[in-house]
């Protein structure tokens, strides 16, 4: 009897933080958008605005890097009062991921995934004790592009990508806006066969 591979549901995630690593610094917001689903028949893109998640979080540490905080424009003082408690926000996120994934295996995708995944995974483990993505369920869009474009990873930048791959949306450094923008990029990359051979 043939083993049927479980489908993957790709979820674009973007976070904004006030420093380079979680723990000493805080994740201040998280945005997520369903990018699409892949099964044995191929990849099917989703409307990236149809299933989304967004929360702003209370800081967990006093330290912050002013330059990092300036990127998002978020107000730590406001978030200290109005931000969601991290434990409840991460449980809400986990519940949302499980609901939208249904029978599929959720996979976080990001551009680049390394920074966002570091914060997201740390917060999930710290505040819920587990991750709906498992310990390795992430896919880096920069790596995906480098592989398809046949270029070194360090050569990858959005400004160097073919225009048809890029979303028409602006990159605003608002976590939900950027998750939606990156979901479109991901779906375009999944459909792209790479540059024409020389």
PDB file of C-alpha atoms in Angstrom:
ATOM      1  CA  UNK A   1       0.000   0.000   0.000  1.00  0.00           C
ATOM      2  CA  UNK A   2       1.476   3.373  -1.054  1.00  0.00           C
ATOM      3  CA  UNK A   3       2.147   5.910   1.690  1.00  0.00           C
ATOM      4  CA  UNK A   4       0.324   9.195   1.067  1.00  0.00           C
ATOM      5  CA  UNK A   5       2.342  12.250   2.068  1.00  0.00           C
ATOM      6  CA  UNK A   6       0.524  14.736   4.260  1.00  0.00           C
ATOM      7  CA  UNK A   7      -0.100  18.061   2.477  1.00  0.00           C
ATOM      8  CA  UNK A   8       1.798  21.175   3.587  1.00  0.00           C
ATOM      9  CA  UNK A   9       0.126  24.472   4.401  1.00  0.00           C
ATOM     10  CA  UNK A  10       2.571  27.352   4.014  1.00  0.00           C
ATOM     11  CA  UNK A  11       2.053  30.240   6.402  1.00  0.00           C
ATOM     12  CA  UNK A  12       3.964  33.462   5.803  1.00  0.00           C
ATOM     13  CA  UNK A  13       5.081  34.939   9.141  1.00  0.00           C
ATOM     14  CA  UNK A  14       6.679  38.288   9.892  1.00  0.00           C
ATOM     15  CA  UNK A  15       7.669  39.569  13.318  1.00  0.00           C
ATOM     16  CA  UNK A  16       8.864  42.917  14.591  1.00  0.00           C
ATOM     17  CA  UNK A  17      11.238  42.953  17.551  1.00  0.00           C
ATOM     18  CA  UNK A  18      13.283  45.451  19.535  1.00  0.00           C
ATOM     19  CA  UNK A  19      16.619  43.642  19.337  1.00  0.00           C
ATOM     20  CA  UNK A  20      18.617  40.874  17.641  1.00  0.00           C
ATOM     21  CA  UNK A  21      17.692  37.839  19.782  1.00  0.00           C
ATOM     22  CA  UNK A  22      14.727  36.706  21.886  1.00  0.00           C
ATOM     23  CA  UNK A  23      15.007  36.618  25.663  1.00  0.00           C
ATOM     24  CA  UNK A  24      17.191  39.648  26.274  1.00  0.00           C
ATOM     25  CA  UNK A  25      14.950  41.462  23.768  1.00  0.00           C
ATOM     26  CA  UNK A  26      11.251  41.289  22.932  1.00  0.00           C
ATOM     27  CA  UNK A  27       9.037  40.317  20.015  1.00  0.00           C
ATOM     28  CA  UNK A  28       6.620  43.228  19.770  1.00  0.00           C
ATOM     29  CA  UNK A  29       4.305  42.034  17.005  1.00  0.00           C
ATOM     30  CA  UNK A  30       3.596  38.968  14.905  1.00  0.00           C
ATOM     31  CA  UNK A  31       1.675  38.785  11.649  1.00  0.00           C
ATOM     32  CA  UNK A  32       0.785  35.695   9.638  1.00  0.00           C
ATOM     33  CA  UNK A  33      -1.012  34.969   6.381  1.00  0.00           C
ATOM     34  CA  UNK A  34      -1.802  31.661   4.697  1.00  0.00           C
ATOM     35  CA  UNK A  35       0.198  31.593   1.463  1.00  0.00           C
ATOM     36  CA  UNK A  36      -0.942  28.320  -0.051  1.00  0.00           C
ATOM     37  CA  UNK A  37      -1.169  24.548   0.119  1.00  0.00           C
ATOM     38  CA  UNK A  38       0.970  21.865  -1.475  1.00  0.00           C
ATOM     39  CA  UNK A  39      -0.060  18.260  -1.984  1.00  0.00           C
ATOM     40  CA  UNK A  40       0.722  15.472  -4.419  1.00  0.00           C
ATOM     41  CA  UNK A  41      -0.984  17.449  -7.199  1.00  0.00           C
ATOM     42  CA  UNK A  42       1.183  20.548  -6.706  1.00  0.00           C
ATOM     43  CA  UNK A  43       0.996  23.965  -5.072  1.00  0.00           C
ATOM     44  CA  UNK A  44      -2.223  25.984  -4.853  1.00  0.00           C
ATOM     45  CA  UNK A  45      -1.889  29.640  -3.825  1.00  0.00           C
ATOM     46  CA  UNK A  46      -4.340  31.171  -1.378  1.00  0.00           C
ATOM     47  CA  UNK A  47      -5.717  34.688  -1.174  1.00  0.00           C
ATOM     48  CA  UNK A  48      -3.171  36.025   1.366  1.00  0.00           C
ATOM     49  CA  UNK A  49      -5.764  38.339   2.921  1.00  0.00           C
ATOM     50  CA  UNK A  50      -8.326  35.565   3.502  1.00  0.00           C
ATOM     51  CA  UNK A  51      -6.761  33.910   6.568  1.00  0.00           C
ATOM     52  CA  UNK A  52      -4.574  36.140   8.714  1.00  0.00           C
ATOM     53  CA  UNK A  53      -3.402  36.619  12.293  1.00  0.00           C
ATOM     54  CA  UNK A  54      -1.979  39.691  14.040  1.00  0.00           C
ATOM     55  CA  UNK A  55      -1.071  40.519  17.612  1.00  0.00           C
ATOM     56  CA  UNK A  56       0.992  43.184  19.329  1.00  0.00           C
ATOM     57  CA  UNK A  57       2.736  41.878  22.434  1.00  0.00           C
ATOM     58  CA  UNK A  58       3.806  43.246  25.781  1.00  0.00           C
ATOM     59  CA  UNK A  59       7.615  43.485  26.023  1.00  0.00           C
ATOM     60  CA  UNK A  60       9.247  40.789  28.160  1.00  0.00           C
ATOM     61  CA  UNK A  61      12.539  42.609  28.836  1.00  0.00           C
ATOM     62  CA  UNK A  62      13.686  46.103  29.719  1.00  0.00           C
ATOM     63  CA  UNK A  63      16.540  46.185  27.204  1.00  0.00           C
ATOM     64  CA  UNK A  64      16.015  47.255  23.610  1.00  0.00           C
ATOM     65  CA  UNK A  65      18.052  48.491  20.657  1.00  0.00           C
ATOM     66  CA  UNK A  66      16.734  51.907  19.587  1.00  0.00           C
ATOM     67  CA  UNK A  67      17.585  51.278  15.918  1.00  0.00           C
ATOM     68  CA  UNK A  68      15.654  47.988  15.933  1.00  0.00           C
ATOM     69  CA  UNK A  69      12.674  49.605  17.619  1.00  0.00           C
ATOM     70  CA  UNK A  70      12.687  52.444  15.083  1.00  0.00           C
ATOM     71  CA  UNK A  71      12.251  50.000  12.190  1.00  0.00           C
ATOM     72  CA  UNK A  72       8.710  49.080  13.223  1.00  0.00           C
ATOM     73  CA  UNK A  73       7.748  52.378  14.842  1.00  0.00           C
ATOM     74  CA  UNK A  74       6.037  50.478  17.657  1.00  0.00           C
ATOM     75  CA  UNK A  75       5.775  52.187  21.048  1.00  0.00           C
ATOM     76  CA  UNK A  76       7.142  50.030  23.881  1.00  0.00           C
ATOM     77  CA  UNK A  77       5.465  52.168  26.535  1.00  0.00           C
ATOM     78  CA  UNK A  78       2.070  51.699  24.876  1.00  0.00           C
ATOM     79  CA  UNK A  79       2.664  47.984  24.409  1.00  0.00           C
ATOM     80  CA  UNK A  80       3.634  47.628  28.082  1.00  0.00           C
ATOM     81  CA  UNK A  81       0.047  48.647  28.845  1.00  0.00           C
ATOM     82  CA  UNK A  82      -1.969  47.553  25.803  1.00  0.00           C
ATOM     83  CA  UNK A  83       0.055  44.692  24.348  1.00  0.00           C
ATOM     84  CA  UNK A  84      -1.181  41.122  24.635  1.00  0.00           C
ATOM     85  CA  UNK A  85       0.353  38.971  27.331  1.00  0.00           C
ATOM     86  CA  UNK A  86       2.853  36.752  25.418  1.00  0.00           C
ATOM     87  CA  UNK A  87       1.503  33.463  26.779  1.00  0.00           C
ATOM     88  CA  UNK A  88      -2.066  34.189  25.661  1.00  0.00           C
ATOM     89  CA  UNK A  89      -0.892  35.590  22.296  1.00  0.00           C
ATOM     90  CA  UNK A  90       1.179  32.480  21.550  1.00  0.00           C
ATOM     91  CA  UNK A  91      -1.684  30.165  22.511  1.00  0.00           C
ATOM     92  CA  UNK A  92      -4.011  32.179  20.246  1.00  0.00           C
ATOM     93  CA  UNK A  93      -1.460  31.908  17.438  1.00  0.00           C
ATOM     94  CA  UNK A  94      -1.089  28.141  17.942  1.00  0.00           C
ATOM     95  CA  UNK A  95      -4.873  27.696  17.898  1.00  0.00           C
ATOM     96  CA  UNK A  96      -5.130  29.761  14.699  1.00  0.00           C
ATOM     97  CA  UNK A  97      -2.350  27.770  12.967  1.00  0.00           C
ATOM     98  CA  UNK A  98      -4.017  24.469  13.856  1.00  0.00           C
ATOM     99  CA  UNK A  99      -7.411  25.699  12.673  1.00  0.00           C
ATOM    100  CA  UNK A 100      -6.254  26.986   9.270  1.00  0.00           C
ATOM    101  CA  UNK A 101      -3.999  23.957   8.699  1.00  0.00           C
ATOM    102  CA  UNK A 102      -6.824  21.441   9.182  1.00  0.00           C
ATOM    103  CA  UNK A 103      -5.442  18.156   7.787  1.00  0.00           C
ATOM    104  CA  UNK A 104      -2.213  19.692   6.447  1.00  0.00           C
ATOM    105  CA  UNK A 105       1.192  20.049   8.110  1.00  0.00           C
ATOM    106  CA  UNK A 106       1.824  23.757   8.796  1.00  0.00           C
ATOM    107  CA  UNK A 107       5.107  25.187   7.525  1.00  0.00           C
ATOM    108  CA  UNK A 108       6.276  28.684   8.436  1.00  0.00           C
ATOM    109  CA  UNK A 109       7.813  30.604   5.555  1.00  0.00           C
ATOM    110  CA  UNK A 110       9.624  33.917   5.851  1.00  0.00           C
ATOM    111  CA  UNK A 111      11.930  36.342   4.065  1.00  0.00           C
ATOM    112  CA  UNK A 112      14.389  35.730   5.511  1.00  0.00           C
ATOM    113  CA  UNK A 113      13.055  33.013   7.787  1.00  0.00           C
ATOM    114  CA  UNK A 114      16.056  32.910  10.104  1.00  0.00           C
ATOM    115  CA  UNK A 115      15.293  36.061  12.122  1.00  0.00           C
ATOM    116  CA  UNK A 116      11.522  35.626  12.312  1.00  0.00           C
ATOM    117  CA  UNK A 117      11.762  31.887  13.044  1.00  0.00           C
ATOM    118  CA  UNK A 118      14.247  32.496  15.899  1.00  0.00           C
ATOM    119  CA  UNK A 119      11.808  34.777  17.725  1.00  0.00           C
ATOM    120  CA  UNK A 120       8.669  32.841  16.823  1.00  0.00           C
ATOM    121  CA  UNK A 121      10.017  29.428  17.852  1.00  0.00           C
ATOM    122  CA  UNK A 122      11.575  30.763  21.073  1.00  0.00           C
ATOM    123  CA  UNK A 123       8.318  32.455  22.078  1.00  0.00           C
ATOM    124  CA  UNK A 124       6.240  29.369  21.242  1.00  0.00           C
ATOM    125  CA  UNK A 125       8.471  27.067  23.290  1.00  0.00           C
ATOM    126  CA  UNK A 126       8.880  29.543  26.149  1.00  0.00           C
ATOM    127  CA  UNK A 127       5.194  30.411  26.499  1.00  0.00           C
ATOM    128  CA  UNK A 128       3.309  27.331  25.265  1.00  0.00           C
ATOM    129  CA  UNK A 129       5.840  24.524  25.577  1.00  0.00           C
ATOM    130  CA  UNK A 130       5.546  23.515  21.921  1.00  0.00           C
ATOM    131  CA  UNK A 131       5.328  24.628  18.312  1.00  0.00           C
ATOM    132  CA  UNK A 132       2.592  23.795  15.779  1.00  0.00           C
ATOM    133  CA  UNK A 133       5.391  23.792  13.166  1.00  0.00           C
ATOM    134  CA  UNK A 134       7.494  21.250  15.054  1.00  0.00           C
ATOM    135  CA  UNK A 135      11.166  22.064  15.569  1.00  0.00           C
ATOM    136  CA  UNK A 136      12.098  22.465  11.913  1.00  0.00           C
ATOM    137  CA  UNK A 137       8.938  23.362   9.997  1.00  0.00           C
ATOM    138  CA  UNK A 138      10.215  26.517   8.350  1.00  0.00           C
ATOM    139  CA  UNK A 139      11.173  27.404   4.797  1.00  0.00           C
ATOM    140  CA  UNK A 140      13.379  30.356   3.904  1.00  0.00           C
ATOM    141  CA  UNK A 141      12.275  32.257   0.789  1.00  0.00           C
ATOM    142  CA  UNK A 142      15.786  33.565   0.172  1.00  0.00           C
ATOM    143  CA  UNK A 143      17.065  29.989  -0.014  1.00  0.00           C
ATOM    144  CA  UNK A 144      14.144  28.988  -2.242  1.00  0.00           C
ATOM    145  CA  UNK A 145      14.965  31.828  -4.634  1.00  0.00           C
ATOM    146  CA  UNK A 146      18.721  31.111  -4.595  1.00  0.00           C
ATOM    147  CA  UNK A 147      18.076  27.463  -5.455  1.00  0.00           C
ATOM    148  CA  UNK A 148      15.678  28.216  -8.315  1.00  0.00           C
ATOM    149  CA  UNK A 149      17.713  31.132  -9.664  1.00  0.00           C
ATOM    150  CA  UNK A 150      20.947  29.159  -9.367  1.00  0.00           C
ATOM    151  CA  UNK A 151      22.748  31.995  -7.564  1.00  0.00           C
ATOM    152  CA  UNK A 152      24.708  32.130  -4.288  1.00  0.00           C
ATOM    153  CA  UNK A 153      22.566  32.890  -1.253  1.00  0.00           C
ATOM    154  CA  UNK A 154      24.535  36.031  -0.471  1.00  0.00           C
ATOM    155  CA  UNK A 155      23.606  37.393  -3.906  1.00  0.00           C
ATOM    156  CA  UNK A 156      19.877  37.278  -3.125  1.00  0.00           C
ATOM    157  CA  UNK A 157      18.058  40.582  -2.656  1.00  0.00           C
ATOM    158  CA  UNK A 158      14.523  41.555  -3.613  1.00  0.00           C
ATOM    159  CA  UNK A 159      15.866  44.358  -5.805  1.00  0.00           C
ATOM    160  CA  UNK A 160      17.729  41.744  -7.869  1.00  0.00           C
ATOM    161  CA  UNK A 161      14.700  39.503  -8.391  1.00  0.00           C
ATOM    162  CA  UNK A 162      12.611  39.525 -11.570  1.00  0.00           C
ATOM    163  CA  UNK A 163       9.817  42.051 -11.130  1.00  0.00           C
ATOM    164  CA  UNK A 164       7.113  39.453 -11.809  1.00  0.00           C
ATOM    165  CA  UNK A 165       8.074  37.586  -8.633  1.00  0.00           C
ATOM    166  CA  UNK A 166       7.589  40.557  -6.336  1.00  0.00           C
ATOM    167  CA  UNK A 167       4.346  41.574  -4.686  1.00  0.00           C
ATOM    168  CA  UNK A 168       2.874  44.903  -5.737  1.00  0.00           C
ATOM    169  CA  UNK A 169       2.364  45.679  -2.043  1.00  0.00           C
ATOM    170  CA  UNK A 170       4.726  47.955  -0.126  1.00  0.00           C
ATOM    171  CA  UNK A 171       7.006  46.579   2.586  1.00  0.00           C
ATOM    172  CA  UNK A 172       5.808  48.657   5.553  1.00  0.00           C
ATOM    173  CA  UNK A 173       7.461  46.957   8.572  1.00  0.00           C
ATOM    174  CA  UNK A 174       3.978  46.311   9.927  1.00  0.00           C
ATOM    175  CA  UNK A 175       4.041  42.580  10.662  1.00  0.00           C
ATOM    176  CA  UNK A 176       0.709  41.730   9.036  1.00  0.00           C
ATOM    177  CA  UNK A 177       1.288  43.906   5.956  1.00  0.00           C
ATOM    178  CA  UNK A 178       4.659  42.267   5.436  1.00  0.00           C
ATOM    179  CA  UNK A 179       3.366  38.738   6.047  1.00  0.00           C
ATOM    180  CA  UNK A 180       0.750  39.288   3.318  1.00  0.00           C
ATOM    181  CA  UNK A 181       3.329  40.788   0.948  1.00  0.00           C
ATOM    182  CA  UNK A 182       5.681  37.869   1.571  1.00  0.00           C
ATOM    183  CA  UNK A 183       2.868  35.340   1.056  1.00  0.00           C
ATOM    184  CA  UNK A 184       2.471  36.683  -2.482  1.00  0.00           C
ATOM    185  CA  UNK A 185       6.219  36.467  -3.070  1.00  0.00           C
ATOM    186  CA  UNK A 186       6.196  32.876  -1.821  1.00  0.00           C
ATOM    187  CA  UNK A 187       3.382  31.822  -4.146  1.00  0.00           C
ATOM    188  CA  UNK A 188       5.144  33.486  -7.068  1.00  0.00           C
ATOM    189  CA  UNK A 189       8.368  31.666  -6.195  1.00  0.00           C
ATOM    190  CA  UNK A 190       6.571  28.322  -5.949  1.00  0.00           C
ATOM    191  CA  UNK A 191       5.177  28.807  -9.479  1.00  0.00           C
ATOM    192  CA  UNK A 192       8.485  30.049 -10.933  1.00  0.00           C
ATOM    193  CA  UNK A 193      10.645  27.646 -12.929  1.00  0.00           C
ATOM    194  CA  UNK A 194      13.723  29.826 -12.611  1.00  0.00           C
ATOM    195  CA  UNK A 195      15.512  31.916 -15.226  1.00  0.00           C
ATOM    196  CA  UNK A 196      15.840  30.615 -18.773  1.00  0.00           C
ATOM    197  CA  UNK A 197      18.868  28.403 -19.260  1.00  0.00           C
ATOM    198  CA  UNK A 198      21.742  30.043 -21.148  1.00  0.00           C
TER     199      UNK A 198
END
